mmCIF file of N, CA and C in Angstrom:
data_model
loop_
_atom_site.group_PDB
_atom_site.id
_atom_site.type_symbol
_atom_site.label_atom_id
_atom_site.label_comp_id
_atom_site.label_asym_id
_atom_site.label_seq_id
_atom_site.Cartn_x
_atom_site.Cartn_y
_atom_site.Cartn_z
ATOM 1 N N UNK A 355 0.855 -1.201 -0.009
ATOM 2 C CA UNK A 355 0.043 0.029 0.011
ATOM 3 C C UNK A 355 0.911 1.209 0.020
ATOM 4 N N UNK A 356 0.644 2.146 -0.884
ATOM 5 C CA UNK A 356 1.378 3.421 -1.036
ATOM 6 C C UNK A 356 0.899 4.445 -0.114
ATOM 7 N N UNK A 357 1.734 5.108 0.633
ATOM 8 C CA UNK A 357 1.393 6.230 1.496
ATOM 9 C C UNK A 357 1.404 7.490 0.717
ATOM 10 N N UNK A 358 0.380 8.326 0.927
ATOM 11 C CA UNK A 358 0.370 9.600 0.274
ATOM 12 C C UNK A 358 1.343 10.631 0.811
ATOM 13 N N UNK A 359 1.661 10.510 2.058
ATOM 14 C CA UNK A 359 2.538 11.481 2.833
ATOM 15 C C UNK A 359 3.971 11.369 2.651
ATOM 16 N N UNK A 360 4.412 10.389 1.832
ATOM 17 C CA UNK A 360 5.906 10.195 1.632
ATOM 18 C C UNK A 360 6.327 10.690 0.288
ATOM 19 N N UNK A 361 7.191 11.763 0.299
ATOM 20 C CA UNK A 361 7.624 12.309 -0.936
ATOM 21 C C UNK A 361 9.052 11.982 -1.271
ATOM 22 N N UNK A 362 9.689 11.138 -0.488
ATOM 23 C CA UNK A 362 11.029 10.752 -0.751
ATOM 24 C C UNK A 362 11.251 10.150 -2.128
ATOM 25 N N UNK A 363 10.347 9.272 -2.495
ATOM 26 C CA UNK A 363 10.480 8.603 -3.812
ATOM 27 C C UNK A 363 10.332 9.622 -4.929
ATOM 28 N N UNK A 364 9.509 10.623 -4.765
ATOM 29 C CA UNK A 364 9.361 11.672 -5.819
ATOM 30 C C UNK A 364 10.687 12.512 -5.845
ATOM 31 N N UNK A 365 11.134 12.910 -4.678
ATOM 32 C CA UNK A 365 12.359 13.694 -4.588
ATOM 33 C C UNK A 365 13.479 12.950 -5.209
ATOM 34 N N UNK A 366 13.623 11.614 -4.952
ATOM 35 C CA UNK A 366 14.804 10.879 -5.475
ATOM 36 C C UNK A 366 14.657 10.810 -7.019
ATOM 37 N N UNK A 367 13.420 10.656 -7.500
ATOM 38 C CA UNK A 367 13.111 10.670 -8.951
ATOM 39 C C UNK A 367 13.503 11.943 -9.655
ATOM 40 N N UNK A 368 13.181 13.037 -9.050
ATOM 41 C CA UNK A 368 13.356 14.370 -9.616
ATOM 42 C C UNK A 368 14.882 14.868 -9.637
ATOM 43 N N UNK A 369 15.483 14.670 -8.471
ATOM 44 C CA UNK A 369 16.816 15.269 -8.367
ATOM 45 C C UNK A 369 18.024 14.285 -8.286
ATOM 46 N N UNK A 370 17.707 12.998 -8.184
ATOM 47 C CA UNK A 370 18.805 12.123 -8.081
ATOM 48 C C UNK A 370 19.064 11.396 -9.422
ATOM 49 N N UNK A 371 19.851 10.407 -9.394
ATOM 50 C CA UNK A 371 20.400 9.809 -10.543
ATOM 51 C C UNK A 371 21.804 10.168 -10.711
ATOM 52 N N UNK A 372 22.500 9.748 -11.737
ATOM 53 C CA UNK A 372 23.880 9.977 -11.826
ATOM 54 C C UNK A 372 24.225 11.476 -12.011
ATOM 55 N N UNK A 373 23.343 12.176 -12.742
ATOM 56 C CA UNK A 373 23.757 13.564 -13.146
ATOM 57 C C UNK A 373 22.918 14.689 -12.637
ATOM 58 N N UNK A 374 21.635 14.489 -12.411
ATOM 59 C CA UNK A 374 20.700 15.657 -12.053
ATOM 60 C C UNK A 374 21.208 16.430 -10.845
ATOM 61 N N UNK A 375 21.532 15.693 -9.777
ATOM 62 C CA UNK A 375 22.057 16.417 -8.579
ATOM 63 C C UNK A 375 23.288 17.233 -8.761
ATOM 64 N N UNK A 376 24.243 16.681 -9.589
ATOM 65 C CA UNK A 376 25.418 17.366 -9.933
ATOM 66 C C UNK A 376 25.171 18.634 -10.812
ATOM 67 N N UNK A 377 24.273 18.436 -11.775
ATOM 68 C CA UNK A 377 23.903 19.617 -12.661
ATOM 69 C C UNK A 377 23.286 20.734 -11.824
ATOM 70 N N UNK A 378 22.395 20.300 -11.002
ATOM 71 C CA UNK A 378 21.792 21.307 -10.008
ATOM 72 C C UNK A 378 22.810 22.034 -9.145
ATOM 73 N N UNK A 379 23.692 21.211 -8.506
ATOM 74 C CA UNK A 379 24.708 21.677 -7.744
ATOM 75 C C UNK A 379 25.571 22.784 -8.450
ATOM 76 N N UNK A 380 25.996 22.434 -9.636
ATOM 77 C CA UNK A 380 26.922 23.329 -10.418
ATOM 78 C C UNK A 380 26.118 24.660 -10.741
ATOM 79 N N UNK A 381 24.850 24.470 -11.197
ATOM 80 C CA UNK A 381 24.105 25.716 -11.514
ATOM 81 C C UNK A 381 23.750 26.604 -10.331
ATOM 82 N N UNK A 382 23.556 26.011 -9.228
ATOM 83 C CA UNK A 382 23.260 26.694 -7.902
ATOM 84 C C UNK A 382 24.494 27.521 -7.538
ATOM 85 N N UNK A 383 25.675 26.975 -7.759
ATOM 86 C CA UNK A 383 26.914 27.637 -7.329
ATOM 87 C C UNK A 383 27.487 28.502 -8.470
ATOM 88 N N UNK A 384 27.111 28.384 -9.651
ATOM 89 C CA UNK A 384 27.700 29.152 -10.780
ATOM 90 C C UNK A 384 26.683 30.137 -11.358
ATOM 91 N N UNK A 385 25.514 30.279 -10.911
ATOM 92 C CA UNK A 385 24.471 31.147 -11.378
ATOM 93 C C UNK A 385 23.929 30.747 -12.747
ATOM 94 N N UNK A 386 24.770 30.782 -13.739
ATOM 95 C CA UNK A 386 24.319 30.426 -15.094
ATOM 96 C C UNK A 386 25.533 29.900 -15.902
ATOM 97 N N UNK A 387 25.249 28.898 -16.679
ATOM 98 C CA UNK A 387 26.364 28.345 -17.550
ATOM 99 C C UNK A 387 25.858 27.986 -18.923
ATOM 100 N N UNK A 388 26.687 28.118 -19.878
ATOM 101 C CA UNK A 388 26.367 27.617 -21.166
ATOM 102 C C UNK A 388 26.519 26.120 -21.241
ATOM 103 N N UNK A 389 25.980 25.506 -22.286
ATOM 104 C CA UNK A 389 25.931 24.028 -22.356
ATOM 105 C C UNK A 389 27.329 23.440 -22.161
ATOM 106 N N UNK A 390 28.322 23.903 -22.984
ATOM 107 C CA UNK A 390 29.684 23.260 -22.973
ATOM 108 C C UNK A 390 30.439 23.618 -21.676
ATOM 109 N N UNK A 391 30.109 24.896 -21.090
ATOM 110 C CA UNK A 391 30.733 25.249 -19.782
ATOM 111 C C UNK A 391 30.219 24.232 -18.742
ATOM 112 N N UNK A 392 28.962 23.957 -18.760
ATOM 113 C CA UNK A 392 28.360 23.000 -17.761
ATOM 114 C C UNK A 392 28.984 21.627 -17.969
ATOM 115 N N UNK A 393 29.065 21.224 -19.205
ATOM 116 C CA UNK A 393 29.692 19.888 -19.541
ATOM 117 C C UNK A 393 31.082 19.798 -19.044
ATOM 118 N N UNK A 394 31.873 20.795 -19.253
ATOM 119 C CA UNK A 394 33.230 20.837 -18.781
ATOM 120 C C UNK A 394 33.350 20.833 -17.209
ATOM 121 N N UNK A 395 32.343 21.613 -16.644
ATOM 122 C CA UNK A 395 32.426 21.681 -15.081
ATOM 123 C C UNK A 395 32.050 20.352 -14.442
ATOM 124 N N UNK A 396 31.471 19.440 -15.312
ATOM 125 C CA UNK A 396 31.131 18.062 -14.832
ATOM 126 C C UNK A 396 32.386 17.146 -15.239
ATOM 127 N N UNK A 397 33.449 17.770 -15.393
ATOM 128 C CA UNK A 397 34.720 17.096 -15.744
ATOM 129 C C UNK A 397 34.629 16.290 -17.062
ATOM 130 N N UNK A 398 33.724 16.786 -17.931
ATOM 131 C CA UNK A 398 33.573 16.198 -19.204
ATOM 132 C C UNK A 398 33.250 14.680 -19.276
ATOM 133 N N UNK A 399 32.815 14.191 -18.108
ATOM 134 C CA UNK A 399 32.488 12.731 -18.048
ATOM 135 C C UNK A 399 31.019 12.445 -18.404
ATOM 136 N N UNK A 400 30.336 13.400 -18.973
ATOM 137 C CA UNK A 400 28.923 13.253 -19.401
ATOM 138 C C UNK A 400 28.950 13.581 -20.963
ATOM 139 N N UNK A 401 28.216 12.729 -21.664
ATOM 140 C CA UNK A 401 28.106 12.952 -23.088
ATOM 141 C C UNK A 401 27.075 14.083 -23.348
ATOM 142 N N UNK A 402 27.235 14.670 -24.488
ATOM 143 C CA UNK A 402 26.336 15.819 -24.902
ATOM 144 C C UNK A 402 24.859 15.308 -24.902
ATOM 145 N N UNK A 403 24.686 14.169 -25.397
ATOM 146 C CA UNK A 403 23.303 13.546 -25.497
ATOM 147 C C UNK A 403 22.650 13.410 -24.106
ATOM 148 N N UNK A 404 23.423 12.904 -23.172
ATOM 149 C CA UNK A 404 22.891 12.635 -21.785
ATOM 150 C C UNK A 404 22.707 13.990 -21.118
ATOM 151 N N UNK A 405 23.611 14.851 -21.271
ATOM 152 C CA UNK A 405 23.434 16.201 -20.629
ATOM 153 C C UNK A 405 22.172 16.861 -21.146
ATOM 154 N N UNK A 406 22.005 16.901 -22.475
ATOM 155 C CA UNK A 406 20.802 17.492 -23.105
ATOM 156 C C UNK A 406 19.509 16.831 -22.486
ATOM 157 N N UNK A 407 19.521 15.531 -22.337
ATOM 158 C CA UNK A 407 18.374 14.801 -21.835
ATOM 159 C C UNK A 407 18.095 15.172 -20.392
ATOM 160 N N UNK A 408 19.100 15.233 -19.509
ATOM 161 C CA UNK A 408 18.970 15.622 -18.149
ATOM 162 C C UNK A 408 18.531 17.074 -17.952
ATOM 163 N N UNK A 409 19.087 17.952 -18.821
ATOM 164 C CA UNK A 409 18.721 19.377 -18.682
ATOM 165 C C UNK A 409 17.199 19.499 -19.122
ATOM 166 N N UNK A 410 16.738 18.724 -20.124
ATOM 167 C CA UNK A 410 15.350 18.802 -20.518
ATOM 168 C C UNK A 410 14.435 18.358 -19.408
ATOM 169 N N UNK A 411 14.866 17.275 -18.719
ATOM 170 C CA UNK A 411 14.053 16.823 -17.611
ATOM 171 C C UNK A 411 13.953 17.844 -16.481
ATOM 172 N N UNK A 412 15.112 18.417 -16.167
ATOM 173 C CA UNK A 412 15.179 19.489 -15.052
ATOM 174 C C UNK A 412 14.310 20.674 -15.451
ATOM 175 N N UNK A 413 14.340 21.047 -16.704
ATOM 176 C CA UNK A 413 13.473 22.177 -17.271
ATOM 177 C C UNK A 413 12.073 21.856 -17.018
ATOM 178 N N UNK A 414 11.638 20.561 -17.464
ATOM 179 C CA UNK A 414 10.312 20.115 -17.321
ATOM 180 C C UNK A 414 9.790 20.122 -15.909
ATOM 181 N N UNK A 415 10.716 19.863 -14.988
ATOM 182 C CA UNK A 415 10.383 19.818 -13.580
ATOM 183 C C UNK A 415 10.376 21.240 -12.867
ATOM 184 N N UNK A 416 10.770 22.216 -13.656
ATOM 185 C CA UNK A 416 10.770 23.594 -13.205
ATOM 186 C C UNK A 416 11.946 23.919 -12.363
ATOM 187 N N UNK A 417 12.955 23.052 -12.349
ATOM 188 C CA UNK A 417 14.067 23.339 -11.473
ATOM 189 C C UNK A 417 15.236 24.236 -12.153
ATOM 190 N N UNK A 418 15.236 24.233 -13.470
ATOM 191 C CA UNK A 418 16.184 25.111 -14.230
ATOM 192 C C UNK A 418 15.471 25.698 -15.272
ATOM 193 N N UNK A 419 16.037 26.723 -15.885
ATOM 194 C CA UNK A 419 15.462 27.319 -17.059
ATOM 195 C C UNK A 419 16.543 27.564 -18.126
ATOM 196 N N UNK A 420 16.048 27.553 -19.342
ATOM 197 C CA UNK A 420 16.910 27.719 -20.567
ATOM 198 C C UNK A 420 16.755 29.109 -21.010
ATOM 199 N N UNK A 421 17.785 29.899 -21.147
ATOM 200 C CA UNK A 421 17.694 31.275 -21.640
ATOM 201 C C UNK A 421 18.279 31.317 -23.044
ATOM 202 N N UNK A 422 17.464 31.549 -24.042
ATOM 203 C CA UNK A 422 17.979 31.639 -25.450
ATOM 204 C C UNK A 422 18.078 33.193 -25.735
ATOM 205 N N UNK A 423 19.249 33.631 -26.064
ATOM 206 C CA UNK A 423 19.465 35.062 -26.338
ATOM 207 C C UNK A 423 19.183 35.433 -27.784
ATOM 208 N N UNK A 424 18.769 34.462 -28.536
ATOM 209 C CA UNK A 424 18.346 34.639 -29.969
ATOM 210 C C UNK A 424 19.391 35.492 -30.808
ATOM 211 N N UNK A 425 20.623 35.025 -30.720
ATOM 212 C CA UNK A 425 21.722 35.686 -31.414
ATOM 213 C C UNK A 425 22.260 34.714 -32.426
ATOM 214 N N UNK A 426 23.031 35.256 -33.305
ATOM 215 C CA UNK A 426 23.758 34.460 -34.319
ATOM 216 C C UNK A 426 25.262 34.754 -34.009
ATOM 217 N N UNK A 427 26.068 33.778 -33.697
ATOM 218 C CA UNK A 427 25.788 32.362 -33.490
ATOM 219 C C UNK A 427 24.927 32.216 -32.210
ATOM 220 N N UNK A 428 24.146 31.068 -32.130
ATOM 221 C CA UNK A 428 23.262 30.892 -31.078
ATOM 222 C C UNK A 428 23.999 31.005 -29.706
ATOM 223 N N UNK A 429 23.315 31.575 -28.756
ATOM 224 C CA UNK A 429 23.791 31.661 -27.323
ATOM 225 C C UNK A 429 22.728 31.320 -26.436
ATOM 226 N N UNK A 430 22.978 30.145 -25.655
ATOM 227 C CA UNK A 430 21.949 29.679 -24.716
ATOM 228 C C UNK A 430 22.635 29.435 -23.331
ATOM 229 N N UNK A 431 21.961 29.745 -22.362
ATOM 230 C CA UNK A 431 22.465 29.545 -20.982
ATOM 231 C C UNK A 431 21.434 28.851 -20.169
ATOM 232 N N UNK A 432 21.907 28.261 -19.096
ATOM 233 C CA UNK A 432 20.932 27.531 -18.136
ATOM 234 C C UNK A 432 21.212 28.074 -16.831
ATOM 235 N N UNK A 433 20.155 28.255 -16.038
ATOM 236 C CA UNK A 433 20.270 28.730 -14.710
ATOM 237 C C UNK A 433 19.174 28.082 -13.811
ATOM 238 N N UNK A 434 19.433 28.056 -12.533
ATOM 239 C CA UNK A 434 18.466 27.508 -11.598
ATOM 240 C C UNK A 434 17.274 28.453 -11.411
ATOM 241 N N UNK A 435 16.174 27.981 -11.338
ATOM 242 C CA UNK A 435 14.924 28.775 -11.060
ATOM 243 C C UNK A 435 14.860 28.982 -9.513
ATOM 244 N N UNK A 436 14.044 29.866 -9.050
ATOM 245 C CA UNK A 436 13.757 30.041 -7.656
ATOM 246 C C UNK A 436 13.345 28.744 -7.013
ATOM 247 N N UNK A 437 12.483 27.986 -7.708
ATOM 248 C CA UNK A 437 12.007 26.704 -7.232
ATOM 249 C C UNK A 437 13.219 25.816 -7.154
ATOM 250 N N UNK A 438 14.109 25.769 -8.082
ATOM 251 C CA UNK A 438 15.242 24.829 -8.111
ATOM 252 C C UNK A 438 16.182 25.167 -6.960
ATOM 253 N N UNK A 439 16.201 26.495 -6.484
ATOM 254 C CA UNK A 439 17.079 26.852 -5.331
ATOM 255 C C UNK A 439 16.558 26.141 -4.147
ATOM 256 N N UNK A 440 15.358 25.797 -4.072
ATOM 257 C CA UNK A 440 14.809 25.073 -2.828
ATOM 258 C C UNK A 440 15.559 23.729 -2.632
ATOM 259 N N UNK A 441 16.245 23.281 -3.588
ATOM 260 C CA UNK A 441 16.876 21.960 -3.465
ATOM 261 C C UNK A 441 18.230 22.180 -2.804
ATOM 262 N N UNK A 442 18.701 23.398 -2.759
ATOM 263 C CA UNK A 442 20.099 23.706 -2.224
ATOM 264 C C UNK A 442 20.391 23.144 -0.850
ATOM 265 N N UNK A 443 19.405 23.254 0.025
ATOM 266 C CA UNK A 443 19.645 22.851 1.427
ATOM 267 C C UNK A 443 19.898 21.323 1.538
ATOM 268 N N UNK A 444 19.013 20.565 0.864
ATOM 269 C CA UNK A 444 19.229 19.144 0.936
ATOM 270 C C UNK A 444 20.325 18.563 0.070
ATOM 271 N N UNK A 445 20.583 19.291 -1.104
ATOM 272 C CA UNK A 445 21.798 18.911 -1.770
ATOM 273 C C UNK A 445 23.113 19.173 -0.941
ATOM 274 N N UNK A 446 23.147 20.205 -0.238
ATOM 275 C CA UNK A 446 24.322 20.502 0.664
ATOM 276 C C UNK A 446 24.415 19.421 1.692
ATOM 277 N N UNK A 447 23.313 18.964 2.319
ATOM 278 C CA UNK A 447 23.352 17.857 3.251
ATOM 279 C C UNK A 447 23.830 16.564 2.633
ATOM 280 N N UNK A 448 23.409 16.368 1.347
ATOM 281 C CA UNK A 448 23.823 15.116 0.737
ATOM 282 C C UNK A 448 25.285 15.182 0.335
ATOM 283 N N UNK A 449 25.841 16.356 0.000
ATOM 284 C CA UNK A 449 27.231 16.609 -0.178
ATOM 285 C C UNK A 449 28.008 16.322 1.050
ATOM 286 N N UNK A 450 27.620 16.884 2.202
ATOM 287 C CA UNK A 450 28.254 16.698 3.429
ATOM 288 C C UNK A 450 28.264 15.223 3.818
ATOM 289 N N UNK A 451 27.113 14.518 3.673
ATOM 290 C CA UNK A 451 27.104 13.130 3.905
ATOM 291 C C UNK A 451 28.020 12.277 3.059
ATOM 292 N N UNK A 452 28.122 12.620 1.762
ATOM 293 C CA UNK A 452 28.933 11.990 0.828
ATOM 294 C C UNK A 452 30.434 12.167 1.207
ATOM 295 N N UNK A 453 30.763 13.314 1.589
ATOM 296 C CA UNK A 453 32.158 13.560 1.993
ATOM 297 C C UNK A 453 32.497 12.732 3.205
ATOM 298 N N UNK A 454 31.560 12.783 4.169
ATOM 299 C CA UNK A 454 31.819 11.988 5.403
ATOM 300 C C UNK A 454 31.882 10.442 5.083
ATOM 301 N N UNK A 455 31.021 9.999 4.243
ATOM 302 C CA UNK A 455 31.013 8.551 3.906
ATOM 303 C C UNK A 455 32.266 8.195 3.245
ATOM 304 N N UNK A 456 32.754 9.075 2.312
ATOM 305 C CA UNK A 456 33.915 8.784 1.579
ATOM 306 C C UNK A 456 35.160 8.650 2.551
ATOM 307 N N UNK A 457 35.268 9.579 3.514
ATOM 308 C CA UNK A 457 36.298 9.542 4.506
ATOM 309 C C UNK A 457 36.218 8.276 5.396
ATOM 310 N N UNK A 458 35.054 8.002 5.729
ATOM 311 C CA UNK A 458 34.755 6.750 6.556
ATOM 312 C C UNK A 458 35.216 5.517 5.788
ATOM 313 N N UNK A 459 34.861 5.479 4.520
ATOM 314 C CA UNK A 459 35.203 4.270 3.721
ATOM 315 C C UNK A 459 36.673 4.178 3.517
ATOM 316 N N UNK A 460 37.333 5.378 3.315
ATOM 317 C CA UNK A 460 38.791 5.381 3.249
ATOM 318 C C UNK A 460 39.429 4.932 4.462
ATOM 319 N N UNK A 461 38.952 5.367 5.657
ATOM 320 C CA UNK A 461 39.551 4.981 6.966
ATOM 321 C C UNK A 461 39.343 3.436 7.124
ATOM 322 N N UNK A 462 38.200 3.000 6.778
ATOM 323 C CA UNK A 462 37.941 1.490 6.918
ATOM 324 C C UNK A 462 38.905 0.721 6.023
ATOM 325 N N UNK A 463 39.047 1.226 4.819
ATOM 326 C CA UNK A 463 39.920 0.562 3.844
ATOM 327 C C UNK A 463 41.362 0.555 4.339
ATOM 328 N N UNK A 464 41.790 1.658 4.898
ATOM 329 C CA UNK A 464 43.170 1.781 5.504
ATOM 330 C C UNK A 464 43.400 0.806 6.634
ATOM 331 N N UNK A 465 42.349 0.640 7.563
ATOM 332 C CA UNK A 465 42.379 -0.252 8.608
ATOM 333 C C UNK A 465 42.527 -1.737 8.170
ATOM 334 N N UNK A 466 41.698 -1.902 7.136
ATOM 335 C CA UNK A 466 41.771 -3.255 6.520
ATOM 336 C C UNK A 466 43.106 -3.600 5.951
ATOM 337 N N UNK A 467 43.717 -2.590 5.281
ATOM 338 C CA UNK A 467 45.065 -2.828 4.665
ATOM 339 C C UNK A 467 46.083 -3.085 5.815
ATOM 340 N N UNK A 468 46.039 -2.297 6.852
ATOM 341 C CA UNK A 468 46.931 -2.477 8.001
ATOM 342 C C UNK A 468 46.715 -3.851 8.599
ATOM 343 N N UNK A 469 45.571 -4.266 8.765
ATOM 344 C CA UNK A 469 45.270 -5.578 9.403
ATOM 345 C C UNK A 469 45.701 -6.630 8.509
ATOM 346 N N UNK A 470 45.519 -6.511 7.243
ATOM 347 C CA UNK A 470 45.974 -7.579 6.347
ATOM 348 C C UNK A 470 47.576 -7.612 6.286
ATOM 349 N N UNK A 471 48.216 -6.506 6.423
ATOM 350 C CA UNK A 471 49.736 -6.481 6.489
ATOM 351 C C UNK A 471 50.229 -7.137 7.730
ATOM 352 N N UNK A 472 49.512 -6.896 8.785
ATOM 353 C CA UNK A 472 49.963 -7.539 10.137
ATOM 354 C C UNK A 472 49.735 -9.042 10.010
ATOM 355 N N UNK A 473 48.715 -9.543 9.369
ATOM 356 C CA UNK A 473 48.405 -10.899 9.284
ATOM 357 C C UNK A 473 49.542 -11.573 8.413
ATOM 358 N N UNK A 474 50.036 -10.893 7.378
ATOM 359 C CA UNK A 474 51.076 -11.427 6.524
ATOM 360 C C UNK A 474 52.394 -11.489 7.188
ATOM 361 N N UNK A 475 52.642 -10.776 8.255
ATOM 362 C CA UNK A 475 53.951 -10.745 8.899
ATOM 363 C C UNK A 475 54.092 -11.931 9.846
#
């Protein structure tokens, strides 16, 4: 039975996934970016096709907007909407948790390595 009062599944669908959260994060902190600037800011690890698809979804959800300056050559920028800015607080918490988890995993990995080295001696 599905509960009406739980929005976590909707939140995860809208802002999570491999790229959506990172795209929002970049646009929240950079104000506005052109397509290739955004792609490069994501370390170029995202294809143009995937980035275009994710941007389209974020626009449809009202989290970002596409600004077309109607110039030749074409100039288009993306920026976070006021509604999209409402994601900043929980994206910040997710970022903090991720950093903490990464450190914890590294510490556990280091302890395992030391333990294995002691066993070998």
